[in-house]
Tab-separated table of C-alpha atoms and ligand atoms in Angstrom:
chain	number	residue	atom	x	y	z
A	1	UNK	CA	-0.073	0.177	0.263
A	2	UNK	CA	1.456	3.787	-0.993
A	3	UNK	CA	2.093	5.948	1.578
A	4	UNK	CA	-1.224	8.238	-0.477
A	5	UNK	CA	-4.013	5.859	-0.605
A	6	UNK	CA	-6.953	6.568	1.392
A	7	UNK	CA	-7.267	5.605	4.412
A	8	UNK	CA	-11.055	4.890	3.871
A	9	UNK	CA	-9.816	1.858	1.773
A	10	UNK	CA	-6.546	0.935	3.797
A	11	UNK	CA	-8.985	-2.012	5.583
A	12	UNK	CA	-10.210	-3.517	1.941
A	13	UNK	CA	-9.940	-6.961	1.222
A	14	UNK	CA	-10.501	-6.685	-2.096
A	15	UNK	CA	-12.747	-10.008	-3.994
A	16	UNK	CA	-10.123	-12.855	-5.310
A	17	UNK	CA	-11.649	-14.049	-8.981
A	18	UNK	CA	-10.617	-17.226	-9.687
A	19	UNK	CA	-7.447	-18.434	-11.211
A	20	UNK	CA	-7.143	-17.524	-14.990
A	21	UNK	CA	-3.668	-19.261	-15.963
A	22	UNK	CA	-1.620	-18.420	-18.779
A	23	UNK	CA	0.913	-20.601	-18.541
A	24	UNK	CA	-0.714	-24.527	-19.011
A	25	UNK	CA	-3.485	-25.721	-20.655
A	26	UNK	CA	-5.685	-27.153	-17.888
A	27	UNK	CA	-9.534	-28.365	-17.880
A	28	UNK	CA	-10.651	-24.890	-16.607
A	29	UNK	CA	-13.633	-25.746	-14.531
A	30	UNK	CA	-13.070	-23.201	-11.123
A	31	UNK	CA	-14.471	-20.053	-12.822
A	32	UNK	CA	-18.464	-21.374	-14.106
A	33	UNK	CA	-17.840	-19.995	-17.044
A	34	UNK	CA	-19.501	-21.762	-20.200
A	35	UNK	CA	-17.755	-24.806	-21.991
A	36	UNK	CA	-19.184	-23.449	-25.717
A	37	UNK	CA	-18.369	-20.204	-27.400
A	38	UNK	CA	-20.062	-17.277	-27.953
A	39	UNK	CA	-23.238	-17.491	-30.794
A	40	UNK	CA	-21.607	-17.034	-33.753
A	41	UNK	CA	-23.613	-14.530	-34.806
A	42	UNK	CA	-22.896	-12.896	-31.099
A	43	UNK	CA	-18.879	-13.194	-33.177
A	44	UNK	CA	-19.925	-11.761	-36.153
A	45	UNK	CA	-21.962	-8.945	-34.689
A	46	UNK	CA	-19.052	-7.796	-32.584
A	47	UNK	CA	-15.761	-7.993	-35.818
A	48	UNK	CA	-18.666	-5.524	-37.248
A	49	UNK	CA	-18.863	-2.826	-34.250
A	50	UNK	CA	-15.020	-3.245	-34.002
A	51	UNK	CA	-14.831	-0.862	-37.407
A	52	UNK	CA	-16.729	2.104	-35.666
A	53	UNK	CA	-14.614	1.919	-32.346
A	54	UNK	CA	-13.515	5.580	-32.302
A	55	UNK	CA	-17.378	6.592	-31.851
A	56	UNK	CA	-18.361	6.668	-28.372
A	57	UNK	CA	-20.898	3.385	-27.644
A	58	UNK	CA	-24.816	4.125	-26.701
A	59	UNK	CA	-25.131	5.299	-23.180
A	60	UNK	CA	-29.021	4.515	-23.209
A	61	UNK	CA	-27.721	0.741	-25.001
A	62	UNK	CA	-30.695	1.253	-26.473
A	63	UNK	CA	-31.035	-1.896	-28.879
A	64	UNK	CA	-30.157	-3.824	-26.347
A	65	UNK	CA	-32.321	-2.982	-24.091
A	66	UNK	CA	-35.189	-3.534	-26.508
A	67	UNK	CA	-33.712	-7.118	-26.972
A	68	UNK	CA	-33.213	-8.199	-23.345
A	69	UNK	CA	-36.677	-6.496	-22.760
A	70	UNK	CA	-38.496	-8.206	-25.646
A	71	UNK	CA	-36.932	-11.710	-24.184
A	72	UNK	CA	-38.148	-11.206	-21.146
A	73	UNK	CA	-41.458	-9.622	-20.919
A	74	UNK	CA	-41.099	-6.313	-19.603
A	75	UNK	CA	-40.050	-2.955	-20.678
A	76	UNK	CA	-36.979	-1.267	-22.163
A	77	UNK	CA	-37.495	1.515	-19.501
A	78	UNK	CA	-37.549	-1.463	-16.934
A	79	UNK	CA	-34.196	-2.948	-17.938
A	80	UNK	CA	-30.599	-1.792	-16.775
A	81	UNK	CA	-27.118	-3.464	-18.752
A	82	UNK	CA	-23.894	-2.928	-17.260
A	83	UNK	CA	-20.595	-4.029	-17.168
A	84	UNK	CA	-21.291	-7.731	-16.007
A	85	UNK	CA	-23.988	-7.933	-13.721
A	86	UNK	CA	-21.100	-7.532	-10.801
A	87	UNK	CA	-21.272	-3.814	-12.037
A	88	UNK	CA	-25.520	-3.535	-11.267
A	89	UNK	CA	-24.938	-5.032	-7.997
A	90	UNK	CA	-22.235	-2.187	-7.060
A	91	UNK	CA	-25.158	-0.103	-8.429
A	92	UNK	CA	-27.384	-1.524	-5.910
A	93	UNK	CA	-25.659	-1.471	-2.945
A	94	UNK	CA	-24.513	2.297	-4.181
A	95	UNK	CA	-28.454	3.233	-4.617
A	96	UNK	CA	-30.124	1.153	-1.957
A	97	UNK	CA	-28.259	0.664	1.241
A	98	UNK	CA	-26.930	2.926	3.880
A	99	UNK	CA	-26.797	2.964	7.496
A	100	UNK	CA	-30.559	3.372	7.687
A	101	UNK	CA	-30.658	0.023	4.948
A	102	UNK	CA	-28.484	-2.334	6.231
A	103	UNK	CA	-27.597	-5.001	3.623
A	104	UNK	CA	-28.497	-8.387	4.932
A	105	UNK	CA	-26.919	-11.621	2.812
A	106	UNK	CA	-26.261	-15.305	3.583
A	107	UNK	CA	-22.920	-16.779	5.709
A	108	UNK	CA	-22.219	-18.635	2.535
A	109	UNK	CA	-23.040	-17.237	-0.955
A	110	UNK	CA	-21.310	-15.144	-3.995
A	111	UNK	CA	-18.520	-13.535	-1.722
A	112	UNK	CA	-18.661	-10.257	-3.869
A	113	UNK	CA	-21.530	-9.007	-1.759
A	114	UNK	CA	-19.579	-8.669	1.598
A	115	UNK	CA	-16.892	-6.844	-0.049
A	116	UNK	CA	-19.203	-4.154	-2.105
A	117	UNK	CA	-20.657	-3.412	1.287
A	118	UNK	CA	-16.628	-2.826	2.904
A	119	UNK	CA	-16.581	-0.581	-0.503
A	120	UNK	CA	-19.310	1.597	0.472
A	121	UNK	CA	-18.637	1.413	4.012
A	122	UNK	CA	-21.918	-0.306	4.218
A	123	UNK	CA	-23.314	-1.962	7.489
A	124	UNK	CA	-23.935	-5.742	6.637
A	125	UNK	CA	-25.217	-8.975	8.295
A	126	UNK	CA	-25.016	-12.429	6.937
A	127	UNK	CA	-27.342	-15.033	7.462
A	128	UNK	CA	-26.555	-18.545	8.282
A	129	UNK	CA	-27.584	-21.442	5.851
A	130	UNK	CA	-29.082	-23.969	7.536
A	131	UNK	CA	-27.503	-27.116	7.991
A	132	UNK	CA	-28.039	-28.418	4.524
A	133	UNK	CA	-27.338	-25.100	2.883
A	134	UNK	CA	-30.487	-24.355	2.812
A	135	UNK	CA	-32.059	-21.335	3.209
A	136	UNK	CA	-35.312	-20.524	5.971
A	137	UNK	CA	-37.214	-18.226	4.733
A	138	UNK	CA	-39.087	-17.442	7.459
A	139	UNK	CA	-35.556	-15.776	8.295
A	140	UNK	CA	-35.681	-13.801	5.991
A	141	UNK	CA	-38.864	-12.091	6.648
A	142	UNK	CA	-39.802	-8.331	8.311
A	143	UNK	CA	-35.530	-7.793	8.118
A	144	UNK	CA	-35.858	-3.725	6.928
A	145	UNK	CA	-32.532	-3.954	5.169
A	146	UNK	CA	-32.020	-4.453	1.331
A	147	UNK	CA	-31.535	-8.178	0.561
A	148	UNK	CA	-29.572	-9.791	-1.530
A	149	UNK	CA	-30.248	-13.053	-2.240
A	150	UNK	CA	-28.098	-15.378	-4.860
A	151	UNK	CA	-30.902	-17.977	-7.217
A	152	UNK	CA	-29.309	-20.308	-7.666
A	153	UNK	CA	-26.886	-19.849	-4.921
A	154	UNK	CA	-23.180	-19.391	-5.484
A	155	UNK	CA	-21.194	-22.174	-4.476
A	156	UNK	CA	-24.267	-24.432	-3.832
A	157	UNK	CA	-25.916	-23.908	-6.443
A	158	UNK	CA	-29.390	-24.853	-4.338
A	159	UNK	CA	-32.202	-22.621	-5.877
A	160	UNK	CA	-35.698	-21.233	-4.352
A	161	UNK	CA	-38.784	-21.114	-6.139
A	162	UNK	CA	-39.905	-17.924	-7.106
A	163	UNK	CA	-43.163	-18.406	-4.201
A	164	UNK	CA	-40.448	-18.735	-1.664
A	165	UNK	CA	-39.172	-15.415	-2.986
A	166	UNK	CA	-42.362	-13.974	-3.567
A	167	UNK	CA	-43.232	-14.252	0.833
A	168	UNK	CA	-39.639	-12.971	1.202
A	169	UNK	CA	-41.207	-9.704	-0.720
A	170	UNK	CA	-44.407	-9.530	0.873
A	171	UNK	CA	-43.086	-9.416	4.074
A	172	UNK	CA	-40.572	-7.145	3.043
A	173	UNK	CA	-42.341	-4.279	1.846
A	174	UNK	CA	-40.506	-1.223	2.876
A	175	UNK	CA	-37.009	-3.100	1.677
A	176	UNK	CA	-35.043	-4.022	-1.724
A	177	UNK	CA	-34.697	-7.770	-2.050
A	178	UNK	CA	-32.248	-8.508	-4.909
A	179	UNK	CA	-32.048	-11.483	-6.138
A	180	UNK	CA	-28.897	-12.526	-8.210
A	181	UNK	CA	-29.687	-14.594	-11.322
A	182	UNK	CA	-26.132	-15.396	-12.600
A	183	UNK	CA	-27.106	-18.929	-12.336
A	184	UNK	CA	-30.918	-18.970	-13.381
A	185	UNK	CA	-30.955	-20.444	-16.855
A	186	UNK	CA	-29.541	-23.716	-15.676
A	187	UNK	CA	-32.737	-24.710	-14.049
A	188	UNK	CA	-34.063	-22.449	-11.521
A	189	UNK	CA	-37.067	-20.281	-12.052
A	190	UNK	CA	-36.660	-16.815	-12.423
A	191	UNK	CA	-38.159	-14.189	-10.824
A	192	UNK	CA	-38.660	-11.754	-13.549
A	193	UNK	CA	-42.029	-11.810	-13.886
A	194	UNK	CA	-42.717	-10.549	-10.088
A	195	UNK	CA	-40.976	-7.189	-11.025
A	196	UNK	CA	-44.476	-5.978	-12.405
A	197	UNK	CA	-46.429	-7.325	-8.782
A	198	UNK	CA	-43.557	-5.666	-6.232
A	199	UNK	CA	-42.143	-3.115	-7.038
A	200	UNK	CA	-39.510	-3.610	-4.068
A	201	UNK	CA	-37.691	-6.474	-6.169
A	202	UNK	CA	-34.550	-5.546	-8.553
A	203	UNK	CA	-33.822	-9.557	-10.414
A	204	UNK	CA	-30.020	-8.836	-12.132
A	205	UNK	CA	-28.938	-11.466	-14.451
A	206	UNK	CA	-25.804	-12.285	-16.623
A	207	UNK	CA	-24.063	-12.865	-19.918
A	208	UNK	CA	-21.388	-14.472	-18.587
A	209	UNK	CA	-22.877	-17.714	-17.778
A	210	UNK	CA	-25.292	-19.190	-20.053
A	211	UNK	CA	-24.643	-16.824	-22.605
A	212	UNK	CA	-20.673	-17.889	-23.449
A	213	UNK	CA	-19.696	-14.038	-22.988
A	214	UNK	CA	-17.810	-13.772	-19.620
A	215	UNK	CA	-15.326	-11.955	-21.563
A	216	UNK	CA	-17.460	-9.504	-22.968
A	217	UNK	CA	-18.844	-8.505	-19.283
A	218	UNK	CA	-22.487	-7.664	-19.755
A	219	UNK	CA	-25.112	-8.020	-17.839
A	220	UNK	CA	-28.274	-6.297	-16.482
A	221	UNK	CA	-30.994	-5.561	-14.190
A	222	UNK	CA	-34.593	-5.637	-14.289
A	223	UNK	CA	-37.012	-3.462	-12.194
A	224	UNK	CA	-40.039	-1.307	-12.340
A	225	UNK	CA	-39.697	1.574	-14.035
A	226	UNK	CA	-39.079	3.910	-10.556
A	227	UNK	CA	-35.994	1.676	-9.305
A	228	UNK	CA	-34.116	1.315	-12.858
A	229	UNK	CA	-33.910	5.756	-12.567
A	230	UNK	CA	-32.168	5.553	-9.579
A	231	UNK	CA	-29.992	3.030	-10.681
A	232	UNK	CA	-29.275	5.006	-13.687
A	233	UNK	CA	-28.108	8.223	-11.691
A	234	UNK	CA	-25.375	6.259	-10.151
A	235	UNK	CA	-24.487	4.836	-13.542
A	236	UNK	CA	-24.348	8.472	-14.808
A	237	UNK	CA	-22.493	9.864	-11.813
A	238	UNK	CA	-19.868	6.741	-12.661
A	239	UNK	CA	-19.493	5.616	-16.448
A	240	UNK	CA	-22.364	6.934	-18.664
A	241	UNK	CA	-20.498	4.336	-20.970
A	242	UNK	CA	-20.555	1.634	-19.041
A	243	UNK	CA	-20.886	-1.113	-21.863
A	244	UNK	CA	-18.583	-0.795	-24.853
A	245	UNK	CA	-19.834	-0.994	-28.644
A	246	UNK	CA	-17.924	-4.599	-29.200
A	247	UNK	CA	-19.818	-6.171	-25.846
A	248	UNK	CA	-23.523	-4.219	-27.275
A	249	UNK	CA	-23.197	-5.911	-30.234
A	250	UNK	CA	-22.524	-9.679	-29.029
A	251	UNK	CA	-25.177	-9.145	-26.692
A	252	UNK	CA	-27.154	-8.388	-29.708
A	253	UNK	CA	-26.103	-11.135	-31.875
A	254	UNK	CA	-26.432	-13.435	-28.438
A	255	UNK	CA	-30.424	-12.296	-27.978
A	256	UNK	CA	-31.093	-13.097	-32.158
A	257	UNK	CA	-29.195	-16.969	-31.142
A	258	UNK	CA	-32.173	-17.873	-28.440
A	259	UNK	CA	-31.967	-21.522	-29.535
A	260	UNK	CA	-27.760	-21.427	-29.529
A	261	UNK	CA	-28.224	-20.273	-25.762
A	262	UNK	CA	-30.948	-22.901	-25.099
A	263	UNK	CA	-28.930	-25.803	-26.804
A	264	UNK	CA	-26.349	-25.105	-24.728
A	265	UNK	CA	-28.111	-24.722	-21.831
A	266	UNK	CA	-29.931	-28.092	-22.081
A	267	UNK	CA	-26.377	-29.939	-22.627
A	268	UNK	CA	-24.583	-28.469	-19.522
A	269	UNK	CA	-27.919	-29.607	-17.592
A	270	UNK	CA	-27.453	-32.893	-18.722
A	271	UNK	CA	-23.480	-32.901	-18.305
A	272	UNK	CA	-24.258	-31.810	-15.004
A	273	UNK	CA	-26.449	-34.597	-13.865
A	274	UNK	CA	-24.321	-37.202	-15.500
A	275	UNK	CA	-21.447	-35.741	-13.691
A	276	UNK	CA	-23.310	-35.645	-10.420
A	277	UNK	CA	-25.008	-38.946	-10.831
A	278	UNK	CA	-21.102	-40.699	-11.058
A	279	UNK	CA	-19.962	-38.180	-8.066
A	280	UNK	CA	-22.271	-39.742	-5.910
A	281	UNK	CA	-21.411	-42.885	-7.105
A	282	UNK	CA	-17.655	-42.745	-6.423
A	283	UNK	CA	-18.752	-41.621	-2.917
A	284	UNK	CA	-19.331	-37.841	-2.969
A	285	UNK	CA	-21.878	-36.137	-1.397
A	286	UNK	CA	-23.165	-32.858	-3.834
A	287	UNK	CA	-25.939	-30.863	-3.271
A	288	UNK	CA	-28.641	-30.291	-5.092
A	289	UNK	CA	-27.640	-27.631	-7.781
A	290	UNK	CA	-29.742	-26.000	-10.397
A	291	UNK	CA	-26.642	-23.731	-11.621
A	292	UNK	CA	-23.516	-24.791	-13.866
A	293	UNK	CA	-21.659	-25.882	-11.383
A	294	UNK	CA	-21.871	-28.896	-8.792
A	295	UNK	CA	-20.762	-28.433	-4.923
A	296	UNK	CA	-18.946	-31.419	-3.575
A	297	UNK	CA	-16.774	-33.231	-0.472
A	298	UNK	CA	-15.840	-36.846	-0.394
A	299	UNK	CA	-15.687	-38.254	3.403
A	300	UNK	CA	-12.171	-39.768	2.986
A	301	UNK	CA	-10.300	-36.453	0.824
A	302	UNK	CA	-9.987	-32.747	2.229
A	303	UNK	CA	-11.322	-30.430	0.447
A	304	UNK	CA	-8.258	-28.401	-0.085
A	305	UNK	CA	-5.709	-31.512	-0.571
A	306	UNK	CA	-8.468	-32.191	-2.890
A	307	UNK	CA	-7.986	-29.046	-5.063
A	308	UNK	CA	-4.073	-29.271	-5.614
A	309	UNK	CA	-4.337	-33.165	-6.669
A	310	UNK	CA	-6.525	-32.137	-9.503
A	311	UNK	CA	-3.868	-28.730	-9.950
A	312	UNK	CA	-1.239	-31.134	-10.355
A	313	UNK	CA	-3.287	-33.289	-12.963
A	314	UNK	CA	-3.895	-30.224	-14.879
A	315	UNK	CA	-7.593	-29.691	-13.736
A	316	UNK	CA	-8.638	-26.379	-11.723
A	317	UNK	CA	-11.716	-26.551	-9.699
A	318	UNK	CA	-12.424	-24.018	-7.210
A	319	UNK	CA	-12.096	-24.137	-3.301
A	320	UNK	CA	-12.984	-22.264	-0.626
A	321	UNK	CA	-10.909	-21.430	2.668
A	322	UNK	CA	-13.762	-20.446	4.670
A	323	UNK	CA	-15.779	-22.320	8.010
A	324	UNK	CA	-18.611	-24.878	6.762
A	325	UNK	CA	-17.086	-25.421	3.541
A	326	UNK	CA	-13.501	-25.937	3.392
A	327	UNK	CA	-14.286	-29.606	2.772
A	328	UNK	CA	-16.196	-28.908	-0.669
A	329	UNK	CA	-14.746	-27.905	-3.988
A	330	UNK	CA	-16.760	-25.926	-6.442
A	331	UNK	CA	-16.725	-27.770	-10.128
A	332	UNK	CA	-17.865	-25.747	-13.057
A	333	UNK	CA	-19.792	-28.655	-14.972
A	334	UNK	CA	-17.867	-28.514	-19.115
A	335	UNK	CA	-18.360	-30.887	-21.817
A	336	UNK	CA	-19.203	-34.335	-21.743
A	337	UNK	CA	-15.161	-34.984	-22.454
A	338	UNK	CA	-14.299	-32.237	-19.789
A	339	UNK	CA	-16.513	-34.530	-17.291
A	340	UNK	CA	-15.269	-38.136	-18.116
A	341	UNK	CA	-11.684	-36.808	-17.576
A	342	UNK	CA	-12.525	-35.434	-13.959
A	343	UNK	CA	-13.993	-38.243	-13.066
A	344	UNK	CA	-11.110	-40.683	-14.768
A	345	UNK	CA	-9.233	-38.584	-12.286
A	346	UNK	CA	-11.112	-38.488	-9.436
A	347	UNK	CA	-11.468	-42.340	-9.656
A	348	UNK	CA	-7.353	-42.751	-9.145
A	349	UNK	CA	-7.137	-40.832	-6.955
A	350	UNK	CA	-9.544	-42.756	-4.446
A	351	UNK	CA	-7.994	-45.414	-5.773
A	352	UNK	CA	-4.699	-44.849	-4.742
A	353	UNK	CA	-5.939	-43.418	-1.516
A	354	UNK	CA	-7.718	-46.774	-0.837
B	401	PMP	N1	-23.992	-13.174	-8.955
B	401	PMP	C1	-22.889	-14.582	-8.885
B	401	PMP	C2	-23.141	-15.284	-7.992
B	401	PMP	C3	-21.839	-14.702	-9.376
B	401	PMP	O1	-21.606	-16.330	-9.021
B	401	PMP	C4	-21.255	-14.082	-10.068
B	401	PMP	C5	-19.744	-14.475	-11.153
B	401	PMP	N2	-18.870	-14.511	-10.570
B	401	PMP	C6	-21.462	-12.878	-10.920
B	401	PMP	C7	-23.037	-12.294	-10.028
B	401	PMP	C8	-21.004	-11.932	-11.184
B	401	PMP	O2	-20.782	-12.052	-12.633
B	401	PMP	P1	-20.706	-11.600	-13.827
B	401	PMP	O3	-20.725	-9.907	-13.371
B	401	PMP	O4	-19.550	-11.938	-15.032
B	401	PMP	O5	-21.689	-11.212	-14.534
């Protein structure tokens, strides 16, 4: 830290992204990216947009907002596009949390919520998940706080139903409830239709997972016009051109190629169920994941040691050195071939152990 760094940030522990190794070709199952490339249409449209990079991007993201709104059956004024969904989450912390509106989230959930709360000096509280990592919805009733729910949750993959989330919305009529649907396309049900019924709901989604555009950095929020207007106040006070024009074009190409995304989601769900059954046969305990990753532990294997053993074998998974989940690893669901390599390496590790 330099002597110039503002004291207000000196105690900040930044978010630690998963490794993006350059030195070796790993089977990369650590950051929940798609194993499939972007839609060819997305690539073509991004390449064409590159030829106009001398111009600023459209700050209103009009065409892509319309395409997203059409697909989600909402109005363009109910959508705000951002630089990854991390940005809309950051905007939500800025817009809807303060001393009078502390943040609340689960003890085991997406690690960035805590970082945003610390960054903006927002008071926050973590609510422990139950022993089986499920959310007890009653724990979220009448909190008088801004609630952040990853649904499906990360890193467990466990999802709440929209009717359970609806009960949380009803019991917190004067608080914003943010439902982070980064992984919703892999088998959970979206709460987007509820934005017309609850003016305290903000749903966030991303193009990074099901839509194969993690490197493009594209996400969005869906909420009532009034909430989107609040979030736009934050956006235009920080970075009006927050989404670059190549990414806007890639996003539009992706929306125009919805069948490509749907097909990839079906493949990932199939590979997830295949890998989950095989892991259980090897003696792993895995949560009921509705996301593009599995969260598993083995009674004979230490979580950290397994992470290191897999890395030596050229397979990267994500291990969180955190209370309650130290024995687990989060494994991104890849292609069937990648899952087969993982499973045979795991089988060998277990045989060597026996
Ligand atoms: N929410 C959750 C639960 C996530 O796991 C992630 C990905 N790390 C994000 C949001 C943010 O992803 P992105 O900024 O790529 O949209």
